[in-house]
Amino acid sequence: MKKKLTFLGIETSCDETAASVVQENTDGTALVLSNIVSSQIKEHKKFGGIVPEIAARAHVENIELIIQEAIYKSKKKIKDFDGIAATRGPGLVVCLNIGFSIGKSISAAAGKKFFPINHLEGHVLSPGIENKISFPYLVLLVSGGHSQFLIAKGLNDYKQIGTTIDDAVGEAFDKTSKILDLGYPGGPSVEKFAKRGDKDSYELPLPIINRGGCNLSLAGLKTDVLRKSKNIKSIQDKYNLAASFQETINKILVKKTEIAMREFNKEISSKTSKAFVIVGGVAANESIRKNLKKISKKMNFKCIFPSKEFCGDNAAMIAWAGIQRFKKKLFDKENLIVKSRWPLDKNAPFLKGPGIKL
Ligand code: KG4
Ligand code: ZN
């Protein structure tokens, strides 16, 4: 019987310290033997956002225990691993350095292959942990730092067809939560309080909705939320504004997804079933899940979301990306350093800053 690959994954790109042991299944999916995530919500709550130095310190404090726990829970030993994968970027350099160097050290000491992983590729491949899925497929990656439509053509082969020209979707949720004082982390708080509000009570802008292909713009939406928040008279107004904000994000994502699907159809002539995967922290949002399932049905795409534990940052997706790379013999040089910016499609235009032409 062919040996099933087993990997240790480590993730410290932002404010989650995570380690996981993942083994491949014979059907092409993964068996997650452990998936430990220590979130730093408490540390960053009083600042209403992530403070890099505090995040780095928390990683240093937690990383050993988190790795030990992941290995213990998996009932494996370091000698059983076929490789060790750690996030190399993009992210906060002071945070990346911690998981990356500990991953390299364990690999060197144990004589195991080391796999430096692009965090975004981890997200893009994450639906494959639980679903049999084959390339090509359409991806919407929506997290705190990134919002992109990509065509995943193969491992290491991603074409970006749309991106945000200003704020990421998760960032817009976080900023709205801060403006409305709904709590930290922002996304889940806005989702929770939006349930108590009327989504049709405020009319908010839909920036670049009829132009710019499937690129996104959210800064104007956030500014309008700020403007309207000044006239809030009651707690109910607050919930209504949160609900209207979430509804507006949904309208934007549905419209832009439809455009992205048309672009996918133009580019990929595949007659077989087409898949659309939504990944990243924002993919946990129930209203977004519901609306994107609807548009997928209309456009004849199979809609796939990872389970919530694999939406936000986690190390199972990093271990899984390592397994995929091992199988394709994509070995990088081992004396690498971390990268704060690392686009999946290096040919994609950089669409941030003033004077952009869409
Ligand atoms: O993928 P992720 O955990 O970290 C990054 O790579 O950025 O995404 C974090 C982002 C945050 O902006 C958070 O507010 C958002 O995902 N998020 C949500 C929800 N859960 C997390 N946004 C909307 N609704 C949610 N339920
Ligand atoms: Zn992420």
Coordinates of C-alpha atoms and ligand atoms in Angstrom, one line a residue:
M1 CA 0.0 0.0 0.0
K2 CA 1.2 3.5 -0.9
K3 CA 2.4 5.5 2.1
K4 CA 0.1 8.3 3.1
L5 CA 2.0 11.6 3.5
T6 CA 1.8 13.2 6.9
F7 CA 2.8 16.8 7.5
L8 CA 3.2 19.2 10.4
G9 CA 2.0 22.7 9.5
I10 CA 2.8 26.0 11.3
E11 CA 1.1 29.4 10.8
T12 CA 2.0 32.7 12.5
S13 CA 1.5 35.3 9.7
C14 CA -0.8 37.5 11.7
D15 CA -2.6 37.1 15.1
E16 CA -3.2 33.4 15.2
T17 CA -0.6 31.0 16.5
A18 CA -1.4 27.7 14.9
A19 CA -0.1 24.2 14.4
S20 CA -1.6 21.2 12.8
V21 CA -0.9 17.6 11.7
V22 CA -2.5 16.5 8.5
Q23 CA -2.4 13.2 6.7
E24 CA -3.6 12.6 3.1
N25 CA -6.6 10.4 2.5
T26 CA -6.6 7.8 -0.3
D27 CA -9.5 9.7 -2.0
G28 CA -7.5 12.9 -2.4
T29 CA -8.9 14.7 0.6
A30 CA -7.2 15.1 4.0
L31 CA -7.4 13.6 7.5
V32 CA -6.8 16.4 9.9
L33 CA -5.2 14.7 12.9
S34 CA -5.0 17.9 14.9
N35 CA -5.7 21.6 14.3
I36 CA -4.7 23.9 17.2
V37 CA -5.3 27.6 16.9
S38 CA -4.5 30.1 19.6
S39 CA -6.2 33.4 18.8
Q40 CA -4.9 36.6 20.3
I41 CA -8.3 38.3 20.6
K42 CA -7.7 39.3 24.3
E43 CA -4.3 40.9 23.5
H44 CA -5.6 43.1 20.7
K45 CA -9.1 43.8 21.9
K46 CA -8.2 46.9 23.9
F47 CA -6.5 48.4 20.9
G48 CA -9.4 47.5 18.5
G49 CA -6.9 46.0 16.0
I50 CA -3.7 44.1 15.7
V51 CA -0.5 45.5 17.1
P52 CA 2.5 43.7 15.4
E53 CA 4.9 43.8 18.3
I54 CA 2.2 42.5 20.7
A55 CA 1.3 39.8 18.2
A56 CA 4.9 38.7 17.8
R57 CA 5.4 38.5 21.5
A58 CA 2.3 36.3 21.9
H59 CA 3.5 34.0 19.1
V60 CA 6.9 33.6 21.0
E61 CA 5.0 32.8 24.2
N62 CA 2.6 30.3 22.6
I63 CA 4.3 28.6 19.7
E64 CA 6.1 25.8 21.5
L65 CA 3.0 24.7 23.4
I66 CA 0.8 24.9 20.3
I67 CA 3.2 22.7 18.3
Q68 CA 3.6 20.3 21.2
E69 CA -0.2 20.0 21.5
A70 CA -0.7 19.5 17.8
I71 CA 1.8 16.7 17.7
Y72 CA 0.5 15.1 20.9
K73 CA -3.1 15.2 19.8
S74 CA -2.2 13.7 16.4
K75 CA -0.7 10.7 18.2
K76 CA 2.3 11.0 15.8
K77 CA 6.0 11.6 16.5
I78 CA 8.2 14.0 14.6
K79 CA 9.9 11.0 13.0
D80 CA 6.6 10.1 11.4
F81 CA 6.4 13.3 9.4
D82 CA 7.2 13.4 5.7
G83 CA 7.7 17.2 5.8
I84 CA 7.2 20.3 7.8
A85 CA 5.4 23.3 6.2
A86 CA 5.4 26.9 7.6
T87 CA 3.9 30.1 6.3
R88 CA 6.6 32.3 4.6
G89 CA 4.3 35.2 3.7
P90 CA 2.5 37.4 3.1
G91 CA 2.0 38.9 6.5
L92 CA 3.6 40.7 9.4
V93 CA 7.4 40.1 9.1
V94 CA 7.9 40.1 12.9
C95 CA 5.2 37.4 13.2
L96 CA 6.1 35.3 10.2
N97 CA 9.7 35.0 11.4
I98 CA 8.6 33.1 14.5
G99 CA 6.7 30.2 12.9
F100 CA 9.0 30.1 9.9
S101 CA 12.3 29.9 11.8
I102 CA 10.9 27.3 14.3
G103 CA 9.6 25.2 11.3
K104 CA 13.1 25.4 9.7
S105 CA 14.8 24.5 12.9
I106 CA 12.6 21.4 13.6
S107 CA 13.1 20.3 10.0
A108 CA 16.9 20.7 10.2
A109 CA 17.1 18.9 13.5
A110 CA 14.8 16.0 12.5
G111 CA 16.2 15.7 8.9
K112 CA 12.8 16.4 7.3
K113 CA 12.1 18.4 4.2
F114 CA 11.0 22.0 4.8
F115 CA 8.2 23.6 2.8
P116 CA 7.8 27.4 2.8
I117 CA 4.2 28.1 2.1
N118 CA 2.3 31.1 0.7
H119 CA -0.5 31.8 3.1
L120 CA -2.8 32.8 0.3
E121 CA -2.1 29.5 -1.4
G122 CA -3.0 27.8 1.9
H123 CA -6.4 29.5 1.8
V124 CA -6.9 28.7 -2.0
L125 CA -6.2 25.0 -1.4
S126 CA -8.2 24.8 1.9
P127 CA -11.5 23.5 0.3
G128 CA -9.5 20.4 -0.8
I129 CA -9.1 19.3 2.8
E130 CA -12.7 18.2 2.9
N131 CA -13.8 18.1 -0.7
K132 CA -12.5 16.2 -3.8
I133 CA -11.8 19.1 -6.0
S134 CA -9.8 19.4 -9.2
F135 CA -8.3 22.3 -11.2
P136 CA -9.3 24.6 -12.7
Y137 CA -11.7 26.3 -10.3
L138 CA -12.8 29.9 -9.5
V139 CA -11.7 31.3 -6.2
L140 CA -13.0 34.2 -4.1
L141 CA -10.4 34.9 -1.4
V142 CA -11.8 37.2 1.2
S143 CA -9.8 37.9 4.4
G144 CA -8.6 40.7 6.5
G145 CA -5.8 41.7 4.2
H146 CA -6.9 40.4 0.8
S147 CA -9.9 40.3 -1.5
Q148 CA -9.4 38.7 -4.8
F149 CA -10.9 36.6 -7.6
L150 CA -8.5 34.0 -8.9
I151 CA -8.6 31.3 -11.4
A152 CA -6.8 28.4 -9.8
K153 CA -5.4 26.6 -12.9
G154 CA -3.1 24.2 -11.1
L155 CA -0.8 24.1 -8.1
N156 CA 1.4 27.2 -8.2
D157 CA -0.5 28.5 -11.2
Y158 CA -3.0 31.2 -10.3
K159 CA -4.4 34.0 -12.4
Q160 CA -5.8 37.0 -10.6
I161 CA -8.8 38.4 -12.4
G162 CA -10.0 40.8 -9.8
T163 CA -8.8 42.5 -6.6
T164 CA -9.7 45.3 -4.2
I165 CA -8.3 48.6 -5.2
D166 CA -8.5 49.9 -1.6
D167 CA -9.8 48.0 1.5
A168 CA -10.2 44.2 1.8
V169 CA -13.6 42.9 2.7
G170 CA -12.6 41.7 6.2
E171 CA -11.0 45.1 6.7
A172 CA -14.3 46.8 5.9
F173 CA -16.0 44.6 8.4
D174 CA -13.4 45.4 11.0
K175 CA -13.6 49.1 10.4
T176 CA -17.4 49.2 10.4
S177 CA -17.3 47.3 13.7
K178 CA -14.9 49.9 15.1
I179 CA -17.0 52.8 13.9
L180 CA -20.1 51.4 15.4
D181 CA -18.3 50.2 18.5
L182 CA -19.6 46.6 18.1
G183 CA -16.5 44.8 19.4
Y184 CA -13.4 43.0 18.3
P185 CA -12.9 41.0 16.1
G186 CA -15.0 43.0 13.7
G187 CA -16.4 40.5 11.2
P188 CA -18.2 38.1 13.7
S189 CA -19.4 41.1 15.7
V190 CA -21.0 42.9 12.7
E191 CA -22.6 39.6 11.6
K192 CA -24.0 39.0 15.1
F193 CA -25.5 42.6 15.5
A194 CA -26.7 42.8 11.9
K195 CA -29.1 40.0 12.8
R196 CA -30.9 42.5 15.1
G197 CA -31.2 45.2 12.4
D198 CA -33.2 46.0 9.3
K199 CA -30.9 45.5 6.2
D200 CA -33.0 47.9 4.1
S201 CA -33.0 50.9 6.5
Y202 CA -29.9 52.7 5.1
E203 CA -28.9 53.1 1.5
L204 CA -25.1 52.8 1.1
P205 CA -22.9 53.3 -1.9
L206 CA -21.9 50.4 -4.2
P207 CA -18.5 51.7 -5.4
I208 CA -17.4 50.7 -9.0
I209 CA -20.4 48.3 -9.2
N210 CA -20.9 48.9 -12.9
R211 CA -17.3 49.2 -14.0
G212 CA -13.8 47.8 -13.3
G213 CA -14.7 44.2 -14.1
C214 CA -14.6 42.0 -11.0
N215 CA -12.4 44.4 -9.1
L216 CA -13.7 45.7 -5.8
S217 CA -13.7 49.0 -4.0
L218 CA -14.9 49.4 -0.4
A219 CA -13.3 52.6 1.0
G220 CA -16.3 54.8 -0.1
L221 CA -18.7 52.4 1.6
K222 CA -16.7 52.6 4.9
T223 CA -16.6 56.4 4.7
D224 CA -20.4 56.5 4.2
V225 CA -20.9 54.2 7.2
L226 CA -18.8 56.7 9.2
R227 CA -20.8 59.7 7.9
K228 CA -24.1 58.0 8.7
S229 CA -22.9 56.8 12.1
K230 CA -22.8 60.4 13.3
N231 CA -26.6 60.6 13.1
I232 CA -27.3 57.4 15.0
K233 CA -29.9 58.1 17.7
S234 CA -30.5 54.7 19.2
I235 CA -29.0 51.2 19.6
Q236 CA -31.5 50.1 17.0
D237 CA -30.1 52.6 14.4
K238 CA -26.7 51.0 15.1
Y239 CA -28.0 47.5 14.4
N240 CA -29.8 48.8 11.3
L241 CA -26.6 50.4 10.0
A242 CA -24.6 47.2 10.6
A243 CA -27.3 45.2 8.8
S244 CA -27.3 47.6 5.9
F245 CA -23.5 47.5 5.6
Q246 CA -23.5 43.7 5.5
E247 CA -26.3 43.7 2.9
T248 CA -24.3 46.2 0.8
I249 CA -21.2 43.9 0.9
N250 CA -23.5 41.0 -0.1
K251 CA -24.8 43.0 -3.1
I252 CA -21.3 43.9 -4.2
L253 CA -19.9 40.4 -3.8
V254 CA -22.9 38.8 -5.7
K255 CA -22.6 41.2 -8.6
K256 CA -18.8 40.9 -8.8
T257 CA -19.0 37.1 -8.5
E258 CA -21.3 37.0 -11.5
I259 CA -18.8 39.0 -13.5
A260 CA -16.0 36.8 -12.3
M261 CA -17.9 33.7 -13.3
R262 CA -18.4 35.1 -16.8
E263 CA -14.7 35.7 -17.1
F264 CA -14.0 32.2 -15.9
N265 CA -16.3 30.8 -18.6
K266 CA -14.5 32.9 -21.3
E267 CA -11.1 31.7 -20.1
I268 CA -11.8 28.1 -19.3
S269 CA -13.6 26.1 -21.9
S270 CA -14.2 23.1 -19.6
K271 CA -17.5 21.4 -20.2
T272 CA -17.2 19.5 -16.9
S273 CA -18.8 20.8 -13.7
K274 CA -17.3 24.1 -12.7
A275 CA -16.5 24.9 -9.1
F276 CA -16.5 28.2 -7.2
V277 CA -14.7 28.2 -3.8
I278 CA -14.9 30.9 -1.2
V279 CA -12.0 31.0 1.2
G280 CA -10.6 33.2 4.0
G281 CA -12.0 34.5 7.3
V282 CA -14.9 36.3 5.7
A283 CA -16.1 33.1 4.1
A284 CA -17.4 32.2 7.6
N285 CA -20.2 34.8 7.3
E286 CA -23.6 33.1 7.0
S287 CA -25.3 35.8 4.8
I288 CA -22.4 35.8 2.4
R289 CA -22.5 32.0 2.2
K290 CA -26.2 32.1 1.5
N291 CA -26.0 34.7 -1.2
L292 CA -23.0 33.2 -3.0
K293 CA -24.7 29.8 -3.0
K294 CA -27.6 31.4 -4.8
I295 CA -25.6 33.1 -7.5
S296 CA -23.6 29.9 -8.0
K297 CA -26.7 28.0 -8.6
K298 CA -27.9 30.6 -11.1
M299 CA -24.6 30.6 -13.0
N300 CA -24.3 26.8 -12.9
F301 CA -21.2 26.6 -10.6
K302 CA -20.8 24.2 -7.7
C303 CA -20.3 26.3 -4.7
I304 CA -17.8 25.1 -2.1
F305 CA -17.0 26.6 1.3
P306 CA -14.5 25.1 3.8
S307 CA -15.9 24.3 7.3
K308 CA -15.6 27.4 9.5
E309 CA -12.5 26.0 11.3
F310 CA -10.6 26.1 8.0
C311 CA -11.9 29.6 6.9
G312 CA -10.0 31.7 9.3
D313 CA -6.2 31.4 9.7
N314 CA -5.2 27.9 10.6
A315 CA -2.2 25.6 10.1
A316 CA -4.1 22.6 8.6
M317 CA -4.3 24.6 5.3
I318 CA -0.5 25.2 5.5
A319 CA 0.3 21.5 6.1
W320 CA -2.1 20.6 3.3
A321 CA -0.4 23.0 0.9
G322 CA 2.9 21.3 1.9
I323 CA 1.5 17.9 1.1
Q324 CA 0.3 19.1 -2.3
R325 CA 3.7 20.6 -3.0
F326 CA 5.6 17.5 -1.9
K327 CA 3.5 15.4 -4.3
K328 CA 4.3 17.7 -7.2
K329 CA 8.0 17.8 -6.2
L330 CA 7.9 21.5 -5.8
F331 CA 10.9 21.9 -3.4
D332 CA 12.2 25.4 -2.7
K333 CA 15.6 26.2 -1.6
E334 CA 15.8 26.0 2.2
N335 CA 17.7 29.1 3.1
L336 CA 14.8 31.4 2.5
I337 CA 13.6 34.4 4.4
V338 CA 10.0 35.5 5.0
K339 CA 8.1 37.9 2.7
S340 CA 5.6 40.6 3.7
R341 CA 4.2 40.9 0.2
W342 CA 3.8 37.8 -1.9
P343 CA 1.1 37.8 -4.6
L344 CA -0.1 34.5 -5.9
D345 CA -0.1 35.9 -9.5
K346 CA 3.1 37.8 -10.0
N347 CA 1.9 39.1 -13.3
A348 CA -1.3 40.7 -11.8
P349 CA -1.3 44.5 -12.0
F350 CA -0.9 46.3 -8.7
L351 CA -4.2 48.2 -8.3
K352 CA -3.7 50.3 -5.1
G353 CA -3.1 54.0 -4.7
P354 CA -4.3 57.1 -6.5
G355 CA -4.6 57.4 -10.3
I356 CA -5.6 53.8 -11.0
K357 CA -7.3 53.3 -14.3
L358 CA -9.9 50.5 -14.3
Ligands
KG4_1 O1 -8.3 34.7 6.8 P1 -8.3 35.5 8.1 O2 -8.5 34.7 9.4 O3 -7.0 36.3 8.3 C1 -6.3 36.9 7.2 O4 -5.6 36.2 6.5 O5 -6.6 38.1 7.1 O6 -9.4 36.6 8.0 C2 -9.7 37.5 9.0 C3 -10.8 38.5 8.6 C4 -11.0 39.6 9.6 O7 -11.1 40.8 8.9 C5 -12.3 39.2 10.2 O8 -13.1 40.3 10.7 C6 -13.0 38.5 9.0 O9 -12.0 37.8 8.4 N1 -14.1 37.7 9.5 C7 -15.4 37.9 9.2 C8 -16.2 36.8 9.8 N2 -15.3 36.1 10.6 C9 -14.0 36.6 10.3 N3 -16.0 38.8 8.4 C10 -17.4 38.7 8.3 N4 -18.1 37.8 8.9 C11 -17.6 36.9 9.7 N5 -18.3 36.0 10.3
ZN2 ZN -5.6 34.4 6.2

